[in-house]
CSV table of C-alpha atoms and ligand atoms in Angstrom, one decimal:
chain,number,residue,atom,x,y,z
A,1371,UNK,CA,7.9,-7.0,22.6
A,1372,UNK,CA,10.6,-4.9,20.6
A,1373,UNK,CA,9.6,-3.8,17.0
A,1374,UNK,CA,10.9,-6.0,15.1
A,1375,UNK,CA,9.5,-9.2,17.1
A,1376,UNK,CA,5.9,-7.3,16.8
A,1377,UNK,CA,6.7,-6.5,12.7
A,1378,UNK,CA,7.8,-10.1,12.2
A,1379,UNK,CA,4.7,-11.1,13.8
A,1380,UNK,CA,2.0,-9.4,12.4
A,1381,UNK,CA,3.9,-10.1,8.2
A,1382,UNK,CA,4.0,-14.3,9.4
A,1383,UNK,CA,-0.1,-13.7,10.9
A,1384,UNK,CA,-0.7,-12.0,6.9
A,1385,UNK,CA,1.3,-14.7,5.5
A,1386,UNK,CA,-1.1,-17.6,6.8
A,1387,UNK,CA,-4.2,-15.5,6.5
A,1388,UNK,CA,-3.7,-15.0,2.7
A,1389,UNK,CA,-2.5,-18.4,2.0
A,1390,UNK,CA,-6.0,-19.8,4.1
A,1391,UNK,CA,-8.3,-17.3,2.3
A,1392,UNK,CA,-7.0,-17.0,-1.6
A,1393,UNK,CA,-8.1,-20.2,-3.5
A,1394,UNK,CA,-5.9,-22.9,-3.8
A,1395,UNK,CA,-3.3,-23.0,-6.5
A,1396,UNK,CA,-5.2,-25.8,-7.8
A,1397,UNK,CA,-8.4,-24.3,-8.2
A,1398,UNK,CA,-10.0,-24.4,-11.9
A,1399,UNK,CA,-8.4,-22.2,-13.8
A,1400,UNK,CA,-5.6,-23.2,-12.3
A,1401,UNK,CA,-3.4,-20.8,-14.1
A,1402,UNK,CA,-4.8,-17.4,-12.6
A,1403,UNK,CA,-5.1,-18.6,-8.9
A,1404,UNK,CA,-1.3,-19.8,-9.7
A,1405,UNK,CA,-0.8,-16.4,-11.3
A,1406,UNK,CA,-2.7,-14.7,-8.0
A,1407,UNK,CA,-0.3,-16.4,-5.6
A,1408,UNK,CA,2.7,-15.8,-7.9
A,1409,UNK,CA,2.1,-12.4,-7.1
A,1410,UNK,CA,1.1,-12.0,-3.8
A,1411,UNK,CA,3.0,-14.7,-2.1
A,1412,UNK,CA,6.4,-12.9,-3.5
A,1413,UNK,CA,7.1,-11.3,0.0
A,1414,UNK,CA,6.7,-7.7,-0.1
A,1415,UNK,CA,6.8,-5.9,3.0
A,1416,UNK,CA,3.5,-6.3,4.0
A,1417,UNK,CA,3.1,-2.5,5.4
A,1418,UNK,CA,-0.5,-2.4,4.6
A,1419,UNK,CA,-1.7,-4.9,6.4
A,1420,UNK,CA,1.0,-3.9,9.5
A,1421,UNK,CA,-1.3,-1.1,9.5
A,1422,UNK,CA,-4.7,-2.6,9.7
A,1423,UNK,CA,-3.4,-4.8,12.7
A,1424,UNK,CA,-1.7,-2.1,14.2
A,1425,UNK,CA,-4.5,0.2,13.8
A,1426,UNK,CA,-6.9,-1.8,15.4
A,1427,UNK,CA,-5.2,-2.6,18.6
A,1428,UNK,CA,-5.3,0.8,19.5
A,1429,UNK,CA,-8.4,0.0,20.2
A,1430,UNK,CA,-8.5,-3.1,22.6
A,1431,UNK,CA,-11.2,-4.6,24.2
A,1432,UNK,CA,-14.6,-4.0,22.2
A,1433,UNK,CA,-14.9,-7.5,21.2
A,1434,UNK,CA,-12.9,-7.4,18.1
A,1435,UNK,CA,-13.8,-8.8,14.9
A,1436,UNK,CA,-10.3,-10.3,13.5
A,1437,UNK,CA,-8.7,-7.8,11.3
A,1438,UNK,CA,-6.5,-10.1,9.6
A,1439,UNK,CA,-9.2,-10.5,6.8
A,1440,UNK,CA,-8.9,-7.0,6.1
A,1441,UNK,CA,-5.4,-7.2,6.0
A,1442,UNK,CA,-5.8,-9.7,3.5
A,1443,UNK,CA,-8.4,-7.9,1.6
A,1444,UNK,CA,-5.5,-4.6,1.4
A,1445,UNK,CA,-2.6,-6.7,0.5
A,1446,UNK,CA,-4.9,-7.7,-2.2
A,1447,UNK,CA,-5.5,-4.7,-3.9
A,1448,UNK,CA,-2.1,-3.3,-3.4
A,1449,UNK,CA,-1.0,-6.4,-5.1
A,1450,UNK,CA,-3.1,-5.8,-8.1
A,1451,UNK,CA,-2.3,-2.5,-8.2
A,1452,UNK,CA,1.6,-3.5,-8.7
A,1453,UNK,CA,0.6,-6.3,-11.4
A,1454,UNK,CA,-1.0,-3.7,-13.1
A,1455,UNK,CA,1.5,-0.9,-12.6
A,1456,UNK,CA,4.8,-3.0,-14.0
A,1457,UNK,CA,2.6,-3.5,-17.1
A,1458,UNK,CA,3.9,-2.5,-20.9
A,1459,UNK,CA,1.1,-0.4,-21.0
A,1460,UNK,CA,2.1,1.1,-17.7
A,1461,UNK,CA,5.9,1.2,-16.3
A,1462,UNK,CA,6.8,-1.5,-18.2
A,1463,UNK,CA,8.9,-3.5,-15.5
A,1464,UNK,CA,10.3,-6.7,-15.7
A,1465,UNK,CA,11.7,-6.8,-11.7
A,1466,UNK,CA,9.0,-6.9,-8.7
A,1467,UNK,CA,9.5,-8.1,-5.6
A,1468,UNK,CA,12.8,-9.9,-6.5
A,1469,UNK,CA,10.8,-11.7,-9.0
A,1470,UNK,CA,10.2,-11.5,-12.8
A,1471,UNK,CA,6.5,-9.3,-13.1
A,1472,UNK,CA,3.8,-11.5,-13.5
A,1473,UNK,CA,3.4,-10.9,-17.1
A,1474,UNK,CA,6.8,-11.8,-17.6
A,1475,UNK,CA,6.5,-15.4,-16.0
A,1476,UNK,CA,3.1,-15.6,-16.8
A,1477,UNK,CA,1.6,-13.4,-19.9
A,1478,UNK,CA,0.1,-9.9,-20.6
A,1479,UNK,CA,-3.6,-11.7,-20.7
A,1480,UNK,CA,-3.0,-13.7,-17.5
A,1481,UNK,CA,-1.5,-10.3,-15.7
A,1482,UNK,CA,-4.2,-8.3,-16.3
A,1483,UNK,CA,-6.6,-10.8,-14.8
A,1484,UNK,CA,-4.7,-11.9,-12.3
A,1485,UNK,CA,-4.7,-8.4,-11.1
A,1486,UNK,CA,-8.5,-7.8,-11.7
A,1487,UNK,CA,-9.0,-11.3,-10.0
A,1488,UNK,CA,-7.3,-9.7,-6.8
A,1489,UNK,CA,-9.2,-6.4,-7.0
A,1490,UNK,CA,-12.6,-8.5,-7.2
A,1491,UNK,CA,-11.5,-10.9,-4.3
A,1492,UNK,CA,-10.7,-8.4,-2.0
A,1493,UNK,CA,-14.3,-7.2,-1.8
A,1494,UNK,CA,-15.4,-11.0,-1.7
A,1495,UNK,CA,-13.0,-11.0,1.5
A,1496,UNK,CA,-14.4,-8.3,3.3
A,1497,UNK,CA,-18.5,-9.2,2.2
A,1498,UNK,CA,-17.4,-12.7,4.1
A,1499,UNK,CA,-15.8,-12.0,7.4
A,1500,UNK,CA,-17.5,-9.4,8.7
A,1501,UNK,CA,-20.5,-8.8,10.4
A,1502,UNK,CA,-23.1,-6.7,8.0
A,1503,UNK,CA,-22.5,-3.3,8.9
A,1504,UNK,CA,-19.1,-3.4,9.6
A,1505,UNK,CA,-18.1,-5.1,5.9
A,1506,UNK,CA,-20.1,-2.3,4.5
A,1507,UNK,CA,-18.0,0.5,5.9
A,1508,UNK,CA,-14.5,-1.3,5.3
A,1509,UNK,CA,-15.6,-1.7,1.5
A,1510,UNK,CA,-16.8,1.7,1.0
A,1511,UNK,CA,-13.0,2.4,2.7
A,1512,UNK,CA,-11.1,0.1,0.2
A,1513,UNK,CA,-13.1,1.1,-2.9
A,1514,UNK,CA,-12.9,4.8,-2.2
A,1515,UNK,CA,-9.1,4.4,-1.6
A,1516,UNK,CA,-9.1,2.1,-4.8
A,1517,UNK,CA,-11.2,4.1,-7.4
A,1518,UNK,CA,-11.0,6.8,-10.2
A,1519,UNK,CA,-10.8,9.4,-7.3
A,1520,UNK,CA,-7.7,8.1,-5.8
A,1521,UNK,CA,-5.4,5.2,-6.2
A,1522,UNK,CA,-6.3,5.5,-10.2
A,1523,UNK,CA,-6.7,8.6,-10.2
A,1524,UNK,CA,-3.0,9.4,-9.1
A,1525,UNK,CA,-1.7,6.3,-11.4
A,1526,UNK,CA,-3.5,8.7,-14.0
A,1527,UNK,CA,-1.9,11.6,-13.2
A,1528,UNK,CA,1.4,9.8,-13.1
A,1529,UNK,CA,0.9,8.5,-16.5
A,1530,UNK,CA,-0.2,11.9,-17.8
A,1531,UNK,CA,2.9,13.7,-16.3
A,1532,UNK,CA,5.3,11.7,-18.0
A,1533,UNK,CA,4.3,13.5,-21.2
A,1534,UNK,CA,4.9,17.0,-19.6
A,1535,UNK,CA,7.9,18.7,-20.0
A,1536,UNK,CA,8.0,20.4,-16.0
A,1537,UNK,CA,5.8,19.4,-13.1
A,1538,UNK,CA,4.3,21.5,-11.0
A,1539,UNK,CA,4.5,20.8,-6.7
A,1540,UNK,CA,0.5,20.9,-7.4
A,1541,UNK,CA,0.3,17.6,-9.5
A,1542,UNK,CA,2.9,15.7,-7.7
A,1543,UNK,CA,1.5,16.4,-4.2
A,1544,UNK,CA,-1.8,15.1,-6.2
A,1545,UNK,CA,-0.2,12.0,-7.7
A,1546,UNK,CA,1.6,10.9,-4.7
A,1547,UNK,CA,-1.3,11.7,-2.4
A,1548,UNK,CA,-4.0,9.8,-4.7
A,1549,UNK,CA,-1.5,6.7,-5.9
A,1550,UNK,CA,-0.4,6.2,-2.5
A,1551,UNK,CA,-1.1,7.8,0.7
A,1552,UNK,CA,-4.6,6.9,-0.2
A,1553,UNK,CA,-4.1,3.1,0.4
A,1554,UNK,CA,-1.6,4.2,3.5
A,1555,UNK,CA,-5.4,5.7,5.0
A,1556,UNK,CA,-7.6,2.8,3.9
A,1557,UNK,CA,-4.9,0.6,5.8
A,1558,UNK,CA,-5.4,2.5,8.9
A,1559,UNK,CA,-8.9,3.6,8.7
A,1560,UNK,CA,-10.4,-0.1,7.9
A,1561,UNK,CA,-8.1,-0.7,11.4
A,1562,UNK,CA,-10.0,1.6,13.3
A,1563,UNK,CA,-13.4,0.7,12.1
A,1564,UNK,CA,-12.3,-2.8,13.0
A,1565,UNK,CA,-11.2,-2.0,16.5
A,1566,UNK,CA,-14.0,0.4,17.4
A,1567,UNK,CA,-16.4,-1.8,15.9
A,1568,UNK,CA,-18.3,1.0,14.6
A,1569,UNK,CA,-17.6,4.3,12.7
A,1570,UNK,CA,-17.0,6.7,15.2
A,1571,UNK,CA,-15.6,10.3,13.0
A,1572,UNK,CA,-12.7,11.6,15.3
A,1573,UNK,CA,-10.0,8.8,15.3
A,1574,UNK,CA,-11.2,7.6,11.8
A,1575,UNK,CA,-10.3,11.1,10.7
A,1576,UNK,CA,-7.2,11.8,12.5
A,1577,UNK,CA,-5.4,8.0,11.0
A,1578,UNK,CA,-6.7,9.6,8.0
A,1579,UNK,CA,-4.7,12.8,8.5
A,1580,UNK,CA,-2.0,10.4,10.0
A,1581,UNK,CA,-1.5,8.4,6.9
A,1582,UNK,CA,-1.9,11.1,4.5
A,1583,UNK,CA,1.5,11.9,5.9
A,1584,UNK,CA,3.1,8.7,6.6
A,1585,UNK,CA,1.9,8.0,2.6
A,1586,UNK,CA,3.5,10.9,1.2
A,1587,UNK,CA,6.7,10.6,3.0
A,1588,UNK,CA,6.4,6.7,1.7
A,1589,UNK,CA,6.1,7.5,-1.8
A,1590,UNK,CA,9.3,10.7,-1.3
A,1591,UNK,CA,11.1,7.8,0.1
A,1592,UNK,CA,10.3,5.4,-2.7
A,1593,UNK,CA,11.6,8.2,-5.5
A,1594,UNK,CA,14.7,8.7,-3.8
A,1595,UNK,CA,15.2,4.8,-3.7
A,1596,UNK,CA,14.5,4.3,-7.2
A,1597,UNK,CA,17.2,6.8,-8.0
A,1598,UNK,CA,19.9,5.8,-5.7
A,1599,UNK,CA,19.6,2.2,-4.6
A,1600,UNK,CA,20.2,-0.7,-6.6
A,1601,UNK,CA,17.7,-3.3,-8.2
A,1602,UNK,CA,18.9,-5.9,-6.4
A,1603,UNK,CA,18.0,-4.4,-3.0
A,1604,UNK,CA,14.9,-2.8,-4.5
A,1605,UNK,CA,13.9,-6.0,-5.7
A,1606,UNK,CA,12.4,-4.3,-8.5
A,1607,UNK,CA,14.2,-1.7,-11.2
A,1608,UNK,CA,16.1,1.0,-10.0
A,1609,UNK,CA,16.7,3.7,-12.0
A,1610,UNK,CA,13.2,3.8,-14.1
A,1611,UNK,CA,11.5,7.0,-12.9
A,1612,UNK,CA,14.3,9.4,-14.7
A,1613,UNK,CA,13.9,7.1,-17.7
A,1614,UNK,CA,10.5,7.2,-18.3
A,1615,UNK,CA,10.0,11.7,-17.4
A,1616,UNK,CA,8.3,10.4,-14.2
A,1617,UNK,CA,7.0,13.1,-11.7
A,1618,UNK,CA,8.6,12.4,-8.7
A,1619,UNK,CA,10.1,14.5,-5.7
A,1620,UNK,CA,13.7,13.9,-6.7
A,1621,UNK,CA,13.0,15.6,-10.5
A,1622,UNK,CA,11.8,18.6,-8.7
A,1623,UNK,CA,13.2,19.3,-5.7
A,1624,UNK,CA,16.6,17.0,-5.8
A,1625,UNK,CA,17.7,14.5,-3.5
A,1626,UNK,CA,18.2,16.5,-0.9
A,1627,UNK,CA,14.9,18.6,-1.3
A,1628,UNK,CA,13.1,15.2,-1.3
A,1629,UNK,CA,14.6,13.8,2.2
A,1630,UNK,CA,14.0,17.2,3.7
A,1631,UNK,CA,10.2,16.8,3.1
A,1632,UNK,CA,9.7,13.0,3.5
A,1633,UNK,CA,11.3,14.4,6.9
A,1634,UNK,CA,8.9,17.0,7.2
A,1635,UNK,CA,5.9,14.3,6.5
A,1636,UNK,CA,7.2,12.1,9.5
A,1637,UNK,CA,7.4,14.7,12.1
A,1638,UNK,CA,3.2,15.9,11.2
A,1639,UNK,CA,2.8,12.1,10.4
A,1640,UNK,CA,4.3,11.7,14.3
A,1641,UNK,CA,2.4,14.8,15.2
A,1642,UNK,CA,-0.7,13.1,14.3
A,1643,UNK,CA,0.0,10.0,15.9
A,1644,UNK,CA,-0.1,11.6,19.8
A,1645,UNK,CA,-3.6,12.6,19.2
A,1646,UNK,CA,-4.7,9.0,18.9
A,1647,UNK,CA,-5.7,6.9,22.0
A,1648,UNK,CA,-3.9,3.5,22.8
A,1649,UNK,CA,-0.6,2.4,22.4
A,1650,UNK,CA,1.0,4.0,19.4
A,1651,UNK,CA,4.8,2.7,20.3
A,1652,UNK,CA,4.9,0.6,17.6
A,1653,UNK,CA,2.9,2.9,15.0
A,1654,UNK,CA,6.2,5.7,16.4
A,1655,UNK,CA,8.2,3.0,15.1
A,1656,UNK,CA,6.9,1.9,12.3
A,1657,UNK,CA,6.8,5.3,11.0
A,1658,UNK,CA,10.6,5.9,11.6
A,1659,UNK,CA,11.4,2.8,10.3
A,1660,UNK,CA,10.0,3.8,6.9
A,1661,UNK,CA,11.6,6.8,6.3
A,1662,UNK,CA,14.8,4.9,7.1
A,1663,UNK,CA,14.0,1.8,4.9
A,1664,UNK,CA,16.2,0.6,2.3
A,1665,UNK,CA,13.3,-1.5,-0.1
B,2035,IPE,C1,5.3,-0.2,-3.9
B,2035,IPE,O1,4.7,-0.4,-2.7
B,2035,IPE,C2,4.5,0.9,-4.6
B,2035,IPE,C3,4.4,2.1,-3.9
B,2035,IPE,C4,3.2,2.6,-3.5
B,2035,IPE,C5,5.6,2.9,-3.6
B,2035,IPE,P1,5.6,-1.1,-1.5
B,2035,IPE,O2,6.9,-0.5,-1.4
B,2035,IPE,O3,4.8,-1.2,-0.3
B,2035,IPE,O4,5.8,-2.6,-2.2
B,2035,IPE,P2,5.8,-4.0,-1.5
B,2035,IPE,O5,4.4,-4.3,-1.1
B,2035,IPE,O6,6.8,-3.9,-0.3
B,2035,IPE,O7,6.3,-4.9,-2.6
B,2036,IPE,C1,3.2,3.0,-7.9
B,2036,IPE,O1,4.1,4.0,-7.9
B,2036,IPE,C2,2.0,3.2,-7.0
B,2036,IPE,C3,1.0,2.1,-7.3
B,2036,IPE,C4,1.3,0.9,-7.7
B,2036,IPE,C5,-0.3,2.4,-7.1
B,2036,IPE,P1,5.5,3.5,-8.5
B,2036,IPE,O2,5.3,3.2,-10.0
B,2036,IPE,O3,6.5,4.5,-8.2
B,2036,IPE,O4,5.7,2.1,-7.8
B,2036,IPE,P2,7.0,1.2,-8.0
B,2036,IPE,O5,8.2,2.0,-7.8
B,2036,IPE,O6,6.8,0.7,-9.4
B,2036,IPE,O7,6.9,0.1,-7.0
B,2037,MG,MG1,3.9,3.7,-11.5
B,2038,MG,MG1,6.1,1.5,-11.1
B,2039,MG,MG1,8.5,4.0,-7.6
């Protein structure tokens, strides 16, 4: 199967997952399940949960649980991550996945809870489709990747920069590691747990190392979009980071200076990737396919 088959594939298997396992638009309050969906079932390009599939079937064979819940469970958070992220109190955005933010078709109120509501369900997720000692590790993946130590701590650090009048390599390396990269791991680690079936340290720790990588050059990637793309391919608004003093690799190293290390990423990100067993063709792939993305 070529890449883009196996892509295609593994975004239309999250697409029916999340619309089977969210709560129906319907459901009382109907406004933040409506909200939920609004948000999540806006497209995106499902990377996350690419990489939980793709992660476990490096490991085929064991008697799988399905890792699609899980994928689910990612998407989730990420999503709530982006409601809250395009918030006035945050980036202030009005553009997100080709769509008006959710507290622009919705309200500031409904936003923030539709994003907690996500965060929260994500956990549900994972407590319910897995056997007991597998749902404990993936959660303690996803809410370390998801807590004060990571994910918010680099949205933190991001917010903190934009008050400072030069940014050192040291706090951007930090922000893009913990507001990113961090997820990019969970993705792959929660995979791995999933296809082993049990923790096992050596290839939970090298698609740690792998993502850390593929993460980083993600987020390079995603500066130097936002400065020279436009909104309408972004699908969200291009243009912002400049505007709002963000720390980003483009401020400090230029375009140029931020391809050559979201370059440098991929290769150690590829480097990585040979130590893991399994077929890692479309992982290869995915990862060049990244660095080369235009959204
Ligand atoms: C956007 O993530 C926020 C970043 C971490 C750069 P994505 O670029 O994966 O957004 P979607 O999920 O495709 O909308
Ligand atoms: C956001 O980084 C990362 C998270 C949402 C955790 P950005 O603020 O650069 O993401 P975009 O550009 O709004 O998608
Ligand atoms: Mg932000
Ligand atoms: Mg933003
Ligand atoms: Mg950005």
């Amino acid at each position: 199967m070529d890449f883009s088959t196996k892509l295609n594939n593994f975004v239309a298997q999250t697409e029916q997952a999340l619309d089977k396992l969210l709560p129906p638009a319907d459901t009382r309050p109907a406004r933040i399940h409506e909200a939920m969906r609004y948000s999540l079932q806006a497209g995106g390009k499902r990377l996350r949960p690419a990489l939980v599939l793709a992660a476990a079937e490096l490991f085929p064979g064991n008697n799988q649980s399905d890792p699609l819940p899980a994928a689910v469970a990612i998407e989730c958070v990420h999503t709530y991550s982006l409601i809250h992220d395009d918030l006035p109190c945050m980036d202030n955005d009005d553009l997100r996945r080709g769509r008006p933010t959710c507290h622009k078709q919705f309200d500031e109120a409904t936003a923030l809870l539709a994003g907690d509501a996500l965060l929260t369900y994500a956990f549900e997720i994972l407590s319910c489709n897995y056997p007991a000692d597998l749902s404990l590790g993936l959660v303690r993946e996803l809410a370390t990747a998801a807590g004060s130590r990571e994910l918010i701590g680099g949205q933190m650090e991001d917010l903190l920069a934009e008050k400072c009048t030069t940014v050192t390599a040291d706090q951007l390396n930090f922000i893009h590691h913990k507001k990113t990269a961090a997820m990019i791991e969970a993705a792959l680690a929660m995979g791995g747990w999933i296809g082993q079936g049990r923790p096992s340290a050596e290839p939970l720790n090298r698609l740690h190392t792998f993502g850390r990588h593929l993460g980083l050059a993600f987020q390079i990637v995603d500066d130097i979009l936002d400065a020279t793309a436009d909104s309408a391919t972004l699908g969200k608004t291009a243009g912002k980071d400049a505007k709002a003093n963000k720390a980003t690799f483009v401020k400090l190293y230029g375009i140029d200076g931020a391809r050559d290390r979201a370059q440098k990423h991929t290769e150690a990100a590829l480097l990585e990737l040979v130590k893991l067993p399994g077929d890692t063709t479309f992982l290869r792939q995915l990862v060049d396919a990244m660095l080369k993305r235009k959204n």
